Coordinates of C-alpha atoms and ligand atoms in Angstrom, one line a residue:
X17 CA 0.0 0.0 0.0
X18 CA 1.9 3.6 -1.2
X19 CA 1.6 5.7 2.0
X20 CA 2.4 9.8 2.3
X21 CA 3.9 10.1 5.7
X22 CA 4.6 12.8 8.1
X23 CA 7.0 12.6 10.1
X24 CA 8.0 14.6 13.0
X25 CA 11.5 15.4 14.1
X26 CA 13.3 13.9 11.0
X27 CA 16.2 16.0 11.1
X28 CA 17.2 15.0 14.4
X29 CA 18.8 11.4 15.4
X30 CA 16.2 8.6 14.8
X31 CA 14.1 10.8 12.9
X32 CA 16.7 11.4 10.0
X33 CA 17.0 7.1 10.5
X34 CA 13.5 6.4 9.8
X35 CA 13.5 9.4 6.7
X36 CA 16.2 7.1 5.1
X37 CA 15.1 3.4 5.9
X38 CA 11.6 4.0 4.9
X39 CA 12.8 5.7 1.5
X40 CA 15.1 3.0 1.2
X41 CA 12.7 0.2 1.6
X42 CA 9.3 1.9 0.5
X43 CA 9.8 2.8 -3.0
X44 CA 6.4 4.7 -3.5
X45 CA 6.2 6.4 -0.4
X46 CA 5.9 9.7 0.1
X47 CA 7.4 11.8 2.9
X48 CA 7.1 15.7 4.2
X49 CA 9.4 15.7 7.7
X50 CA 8.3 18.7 9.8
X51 CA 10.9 20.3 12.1
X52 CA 11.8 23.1 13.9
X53 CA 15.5 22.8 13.8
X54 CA 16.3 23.0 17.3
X55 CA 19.5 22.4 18.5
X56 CA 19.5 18.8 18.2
X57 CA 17.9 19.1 14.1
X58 CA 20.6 19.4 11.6
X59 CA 19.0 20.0 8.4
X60 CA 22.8 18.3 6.9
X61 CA 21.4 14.9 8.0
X62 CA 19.0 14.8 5.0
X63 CA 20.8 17.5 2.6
X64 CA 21.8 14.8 -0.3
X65 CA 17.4 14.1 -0.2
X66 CA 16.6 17.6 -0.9
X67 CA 16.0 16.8 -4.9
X68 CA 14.2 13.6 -4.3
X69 CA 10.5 14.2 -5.6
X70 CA 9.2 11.7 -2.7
X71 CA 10.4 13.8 0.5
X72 CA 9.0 17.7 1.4
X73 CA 10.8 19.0 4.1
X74 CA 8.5 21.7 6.0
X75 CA 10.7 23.8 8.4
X76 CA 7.9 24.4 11.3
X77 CA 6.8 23.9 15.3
X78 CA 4.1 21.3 16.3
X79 CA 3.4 23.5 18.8
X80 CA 1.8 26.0 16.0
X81 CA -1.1 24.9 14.7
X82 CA -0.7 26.4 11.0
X83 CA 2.3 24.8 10.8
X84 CA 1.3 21.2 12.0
X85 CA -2.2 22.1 9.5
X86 CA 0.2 22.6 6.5
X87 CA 2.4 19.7 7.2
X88 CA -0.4 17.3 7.2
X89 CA -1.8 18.1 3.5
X90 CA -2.1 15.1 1.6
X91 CA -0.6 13.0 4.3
X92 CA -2.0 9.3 5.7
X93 CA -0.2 8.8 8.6
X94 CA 1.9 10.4 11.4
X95 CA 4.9 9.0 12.9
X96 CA 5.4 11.2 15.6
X97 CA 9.4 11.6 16.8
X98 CA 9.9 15.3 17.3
X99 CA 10.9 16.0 21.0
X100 CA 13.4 17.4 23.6
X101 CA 15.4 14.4 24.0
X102 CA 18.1 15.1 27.1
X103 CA 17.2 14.0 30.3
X104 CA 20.5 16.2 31.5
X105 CA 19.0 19.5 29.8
X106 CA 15.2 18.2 31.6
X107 CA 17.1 18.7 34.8
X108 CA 18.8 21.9 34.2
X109 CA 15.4 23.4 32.9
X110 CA 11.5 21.1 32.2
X111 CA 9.9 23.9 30.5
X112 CA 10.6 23.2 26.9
X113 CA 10.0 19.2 27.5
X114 CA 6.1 20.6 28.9
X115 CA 6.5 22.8 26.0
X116 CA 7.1 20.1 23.0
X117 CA 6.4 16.7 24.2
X118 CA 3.3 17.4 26.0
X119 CA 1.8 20.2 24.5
X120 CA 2.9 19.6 20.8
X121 CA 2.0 16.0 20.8
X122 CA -2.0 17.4 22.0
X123 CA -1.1 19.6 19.1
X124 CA -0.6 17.6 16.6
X125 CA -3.3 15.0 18.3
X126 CA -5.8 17.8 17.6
X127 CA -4.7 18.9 14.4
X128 CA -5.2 15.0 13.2
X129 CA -8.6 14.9 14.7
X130 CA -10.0 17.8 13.4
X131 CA -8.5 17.4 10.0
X132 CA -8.3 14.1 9.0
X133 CA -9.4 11.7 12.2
X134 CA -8.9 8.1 10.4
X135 CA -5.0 9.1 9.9
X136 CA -2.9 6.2 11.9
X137 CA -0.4 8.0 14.3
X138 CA 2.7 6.4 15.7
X139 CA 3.8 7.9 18.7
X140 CA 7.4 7.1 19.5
X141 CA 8.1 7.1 22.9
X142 CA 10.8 5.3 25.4
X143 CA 11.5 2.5 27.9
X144 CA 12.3 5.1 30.6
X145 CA 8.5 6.0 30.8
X146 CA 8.9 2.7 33.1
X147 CA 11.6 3.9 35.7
X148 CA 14.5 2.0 36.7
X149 CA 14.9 -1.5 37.1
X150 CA 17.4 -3.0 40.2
X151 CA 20.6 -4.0 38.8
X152 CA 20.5 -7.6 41.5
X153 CA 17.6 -9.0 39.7
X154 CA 18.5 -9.7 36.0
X155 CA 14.9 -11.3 35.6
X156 CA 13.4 -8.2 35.4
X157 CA 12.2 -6.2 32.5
X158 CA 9.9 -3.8 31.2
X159 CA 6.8 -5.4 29.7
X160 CA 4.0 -3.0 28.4
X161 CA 2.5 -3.7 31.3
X162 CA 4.6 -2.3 34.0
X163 CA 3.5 0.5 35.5
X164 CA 4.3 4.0 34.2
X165 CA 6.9 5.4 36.7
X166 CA 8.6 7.8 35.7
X167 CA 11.8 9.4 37.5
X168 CA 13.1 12.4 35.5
X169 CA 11.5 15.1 34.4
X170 CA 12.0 14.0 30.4
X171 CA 10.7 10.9 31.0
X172 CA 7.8 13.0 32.6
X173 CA 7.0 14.7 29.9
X174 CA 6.8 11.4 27.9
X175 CA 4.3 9.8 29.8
X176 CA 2.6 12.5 29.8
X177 CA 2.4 12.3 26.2
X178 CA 1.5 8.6 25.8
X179 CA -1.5 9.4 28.0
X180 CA -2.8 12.0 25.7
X181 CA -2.2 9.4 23.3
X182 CA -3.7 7.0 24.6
X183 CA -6.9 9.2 25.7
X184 CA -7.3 10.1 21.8
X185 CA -7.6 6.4 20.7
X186 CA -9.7 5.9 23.6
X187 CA -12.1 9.6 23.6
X188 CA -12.3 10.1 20.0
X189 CA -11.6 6.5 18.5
X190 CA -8.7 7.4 16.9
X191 CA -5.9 5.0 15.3
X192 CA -2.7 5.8 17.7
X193 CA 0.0 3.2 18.7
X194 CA 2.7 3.7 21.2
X195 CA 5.9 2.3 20.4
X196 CA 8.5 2.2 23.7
X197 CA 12.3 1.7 22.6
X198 CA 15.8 1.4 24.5
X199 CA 18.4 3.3 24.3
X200 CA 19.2 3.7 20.4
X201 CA 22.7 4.3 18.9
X202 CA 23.9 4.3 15.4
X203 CA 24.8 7.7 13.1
X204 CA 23.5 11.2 13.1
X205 CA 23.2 11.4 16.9
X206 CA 24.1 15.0 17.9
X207 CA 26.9 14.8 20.4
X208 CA 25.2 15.3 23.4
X209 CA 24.4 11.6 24.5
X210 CA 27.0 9.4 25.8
X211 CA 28.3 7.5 22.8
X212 CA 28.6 10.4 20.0
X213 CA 29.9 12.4 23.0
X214 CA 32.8 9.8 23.8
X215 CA 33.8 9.2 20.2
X216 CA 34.1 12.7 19.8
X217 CA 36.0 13.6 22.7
X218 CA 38.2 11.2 22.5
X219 CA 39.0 11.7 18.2
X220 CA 39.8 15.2 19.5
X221 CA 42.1 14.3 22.3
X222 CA 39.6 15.1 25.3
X223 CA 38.9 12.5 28.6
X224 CA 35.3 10.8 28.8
X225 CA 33.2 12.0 31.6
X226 CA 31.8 8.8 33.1
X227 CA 28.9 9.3 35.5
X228 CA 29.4 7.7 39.2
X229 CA 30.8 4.1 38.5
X230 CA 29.9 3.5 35.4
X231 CA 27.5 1.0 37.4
X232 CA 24.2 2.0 35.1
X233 CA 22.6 -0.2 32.7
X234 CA 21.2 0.0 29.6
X235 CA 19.6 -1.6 26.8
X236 CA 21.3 -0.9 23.4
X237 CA 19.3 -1.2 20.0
X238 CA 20.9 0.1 16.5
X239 CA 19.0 2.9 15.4
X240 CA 17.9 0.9 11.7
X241 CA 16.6 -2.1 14.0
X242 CA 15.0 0.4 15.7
X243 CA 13.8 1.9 12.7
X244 CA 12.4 -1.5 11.0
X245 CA 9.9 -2.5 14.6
X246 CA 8.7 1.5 14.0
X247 CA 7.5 0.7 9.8
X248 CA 6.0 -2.7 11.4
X249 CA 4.2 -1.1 14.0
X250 CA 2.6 1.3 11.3
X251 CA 2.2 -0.9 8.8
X252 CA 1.1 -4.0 11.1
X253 CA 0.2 -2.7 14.3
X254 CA -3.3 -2.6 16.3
X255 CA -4.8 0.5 17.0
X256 CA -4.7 1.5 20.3
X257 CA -1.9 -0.8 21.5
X258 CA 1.6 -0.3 23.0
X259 CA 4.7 -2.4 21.6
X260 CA 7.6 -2.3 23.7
X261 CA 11.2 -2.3 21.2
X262 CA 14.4 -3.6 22.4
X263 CA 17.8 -5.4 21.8
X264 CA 18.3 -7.7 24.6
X265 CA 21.4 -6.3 25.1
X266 CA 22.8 -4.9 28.3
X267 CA 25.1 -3.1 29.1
X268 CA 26.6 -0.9 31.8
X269 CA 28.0 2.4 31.2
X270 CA 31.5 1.3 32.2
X271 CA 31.4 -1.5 29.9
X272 CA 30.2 1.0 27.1
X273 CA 33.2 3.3 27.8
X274 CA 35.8 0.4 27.6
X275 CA 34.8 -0.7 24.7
X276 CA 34.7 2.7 22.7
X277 CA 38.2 2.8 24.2
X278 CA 39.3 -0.3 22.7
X279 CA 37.8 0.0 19.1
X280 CA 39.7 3.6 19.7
X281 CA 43.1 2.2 20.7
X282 CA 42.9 4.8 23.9
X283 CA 43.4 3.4 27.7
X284 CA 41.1 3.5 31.0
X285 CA 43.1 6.9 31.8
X286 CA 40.7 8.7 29.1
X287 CA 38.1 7.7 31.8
X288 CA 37.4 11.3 33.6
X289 CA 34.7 10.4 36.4
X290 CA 32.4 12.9 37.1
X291 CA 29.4 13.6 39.9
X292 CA 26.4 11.1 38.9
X293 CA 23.6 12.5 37.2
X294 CA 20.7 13.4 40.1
X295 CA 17.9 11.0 40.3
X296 CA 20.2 9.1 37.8
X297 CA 17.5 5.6 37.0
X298 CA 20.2 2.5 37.5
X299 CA 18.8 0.0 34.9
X300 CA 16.5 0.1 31.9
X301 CA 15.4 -3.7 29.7
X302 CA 13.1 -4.3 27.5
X303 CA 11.0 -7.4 27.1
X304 CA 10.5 -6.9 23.6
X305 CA 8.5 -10.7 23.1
X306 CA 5.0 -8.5 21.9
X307 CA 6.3 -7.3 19.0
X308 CA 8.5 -10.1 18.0
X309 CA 5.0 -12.6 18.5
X310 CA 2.6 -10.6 17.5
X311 CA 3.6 -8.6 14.6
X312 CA 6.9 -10.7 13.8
X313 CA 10.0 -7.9 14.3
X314 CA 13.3 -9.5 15.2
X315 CA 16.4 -7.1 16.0
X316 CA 19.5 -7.9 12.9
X317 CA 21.7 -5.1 13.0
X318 CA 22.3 -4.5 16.6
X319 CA 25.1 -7.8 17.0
X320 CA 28.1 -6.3 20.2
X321 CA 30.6 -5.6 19.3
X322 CA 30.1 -4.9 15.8
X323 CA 27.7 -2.7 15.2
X324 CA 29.3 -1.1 17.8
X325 CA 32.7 -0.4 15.9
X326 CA 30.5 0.2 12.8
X327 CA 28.8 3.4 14.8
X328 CA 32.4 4.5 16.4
X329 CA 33.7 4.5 12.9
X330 CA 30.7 6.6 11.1
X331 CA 32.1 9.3 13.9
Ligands
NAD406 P1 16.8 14.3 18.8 O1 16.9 15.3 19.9 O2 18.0 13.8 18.1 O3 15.8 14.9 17.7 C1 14.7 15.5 18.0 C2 14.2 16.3 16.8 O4 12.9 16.9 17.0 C3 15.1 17.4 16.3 O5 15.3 17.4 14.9 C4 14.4 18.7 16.7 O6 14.7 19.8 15.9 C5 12.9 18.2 16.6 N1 12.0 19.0 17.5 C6 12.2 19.2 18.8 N2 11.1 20.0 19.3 C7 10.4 20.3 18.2 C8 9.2 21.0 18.0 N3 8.6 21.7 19.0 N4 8.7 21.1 16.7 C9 9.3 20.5 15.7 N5 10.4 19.8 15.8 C10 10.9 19.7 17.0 O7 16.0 13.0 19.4 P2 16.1 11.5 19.1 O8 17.1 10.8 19.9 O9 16.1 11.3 17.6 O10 14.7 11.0 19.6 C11 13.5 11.0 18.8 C12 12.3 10.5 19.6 O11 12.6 9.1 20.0 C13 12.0 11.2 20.8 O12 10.6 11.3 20.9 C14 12.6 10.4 21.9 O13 11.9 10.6 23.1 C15 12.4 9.0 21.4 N6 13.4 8.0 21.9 C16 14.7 8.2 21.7 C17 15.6 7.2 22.1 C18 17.1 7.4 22.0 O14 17.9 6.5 22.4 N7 17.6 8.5 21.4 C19 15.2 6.0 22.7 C20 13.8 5.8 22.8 C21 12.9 6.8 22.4

């Protein structure tokens, strides 16, 4: 079925991703990304796309309704990625996370509803709507069933979104899904998060600043396998249900850092600790056995260490 997709965000990390893998693997779709360029949204991400007839880029806020109304001409369906993404910058300053997750998600909600209601909408949230796991009981993971618990103000402002999200599906009937992922890494990630940051730092001769121990765990997913469960959900998915995304695949933030250092040739004295992030959650995994049963997503890309080097070397 051809599809003409918005999507949200697409100049930033996942967002320029998704762009790519769905015009690599959708021949007749069409695409019009909507973005406000914020910090995080480099417009270079998609540059080499801006002659290809089947992508529109529309340079705009989904907080403003105009803009949202004019992005959403001729389109089918929403996948919805456009966010403040830092949970550091959420603890320096929440305003802009009430600001665009919260109130540009009921935005763009509304826009849909009054426009074109019957338009599916993928809302692409995270695991860390769910809190933190304990790192002593391995057993444990995040179904899409565990209770919403949410620990830093970003992750706030998610599940604050997925409500609304949910409430529209439920209220007005219409077709949103919720799709909760693990930490993604892969190219086009701005700097700011832990494994861009590191390469960088250390290509230009800088230490690593490791939070605490290094004791924190997460779940790591290639950004293209995160990609693929996303085009599932939309094209696959039921309405009104949550699919939880993730790699199976572990990992603390000290063995992270040893292993950037190792595909880098550098030592442990790179390693610069620094004061733990407040409130810092300890461990986030995914039970990801929903969509792998139901809708038949399996992770291929995301394999330790290689896809690993393969992101260090992209830096
Ligand atoms: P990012 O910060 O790299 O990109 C966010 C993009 O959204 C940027 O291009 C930015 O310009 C745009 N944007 C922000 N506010 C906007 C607004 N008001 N109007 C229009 N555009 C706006 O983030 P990312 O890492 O690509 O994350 C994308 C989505 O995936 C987010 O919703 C995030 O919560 C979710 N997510 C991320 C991860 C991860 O590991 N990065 C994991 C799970 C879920």
């Amino acid at each position: 079925m051809s599809r003409h997709i918005l999507i949200t965000g697409g100049c930033g990390f996942i967002g320029a991703n998704f762009v790519r893998f769905v015009m690599n693997h959708r021949d007749d779709w069409k695409i019009t990304n909507l973005d406000c360029l914020s910090y995080s949204g480099n417009p270079e991400n998609l540059a080499d796309l801006d002659s290809d007839r089947r992508y529109t880029f529309v340079h705009g806020d989904i907080r403003n309704e105009a803009d949202v109304n004019k992005a959403l001409d001729g389109v089918d369906a929403v996948v919805h990625f456009a966010a403040e993404s830092h949970v550091d910058r959420s603890i320096l300053d929440s305003r802009p996370f009430v600001e665009s997750n919260v109130m540009g998600t009921q935005t763009l909600l509304d826009a849909v509803r009054k426009t074109k209601p019957e338009t599916r909408f993928v809302h692409i949230s995270t695991d860390e709507v769910y809190g933190s796991l304990p790192l002593n009981r391995p057993d444990l993971l995040f179904s899409e069933t565990t209770p919403i618990a949410t620990n830093s103000p970003y992750s706030a402002s998610k599940a604050a979104s997925d409500m609304f999200v949910r409430a529209y599906h439920h209220t007005h009937g219409m077709d949103t899904l919720i799709t909760r992922c693990s930490n993604n890494f892969g190219p086009y990630q701005f700097p700011e998060k832990v494994i861009p940051l590191f390469v960088t730092n250390l290509i230009e001769g800088k230490k690593v600043p490791l939070y605490g121990t290094g004791e924190n765990v997460r779940d790591w997913l290639h950004v293209e396998d995160h990609c693929e469960a996303i085009l599932t959900v939309l094209e696959k998915g039921k309405a009104g249900e949550v699919y939880n995304i993730g790699g199976n695949n572990e990992r603390s933030n000290l063995e992270l850092t040893h292993a950037i250092l190792d595909l880098m040739g550098m030592g442990r004295d790179m390693i610069q600790p620094v004061e733990d992030r407040k409130g810092h959650d300890l461990r986030y995994a995914i039970d990801a056995s929903k969509i792998k049963a139901e809708l038949g997503w399996q992770p291929t890309r995301s394999a330790w260490p290689e896809a690993l080097e393969r992101t260090v070397r992209w830096y």
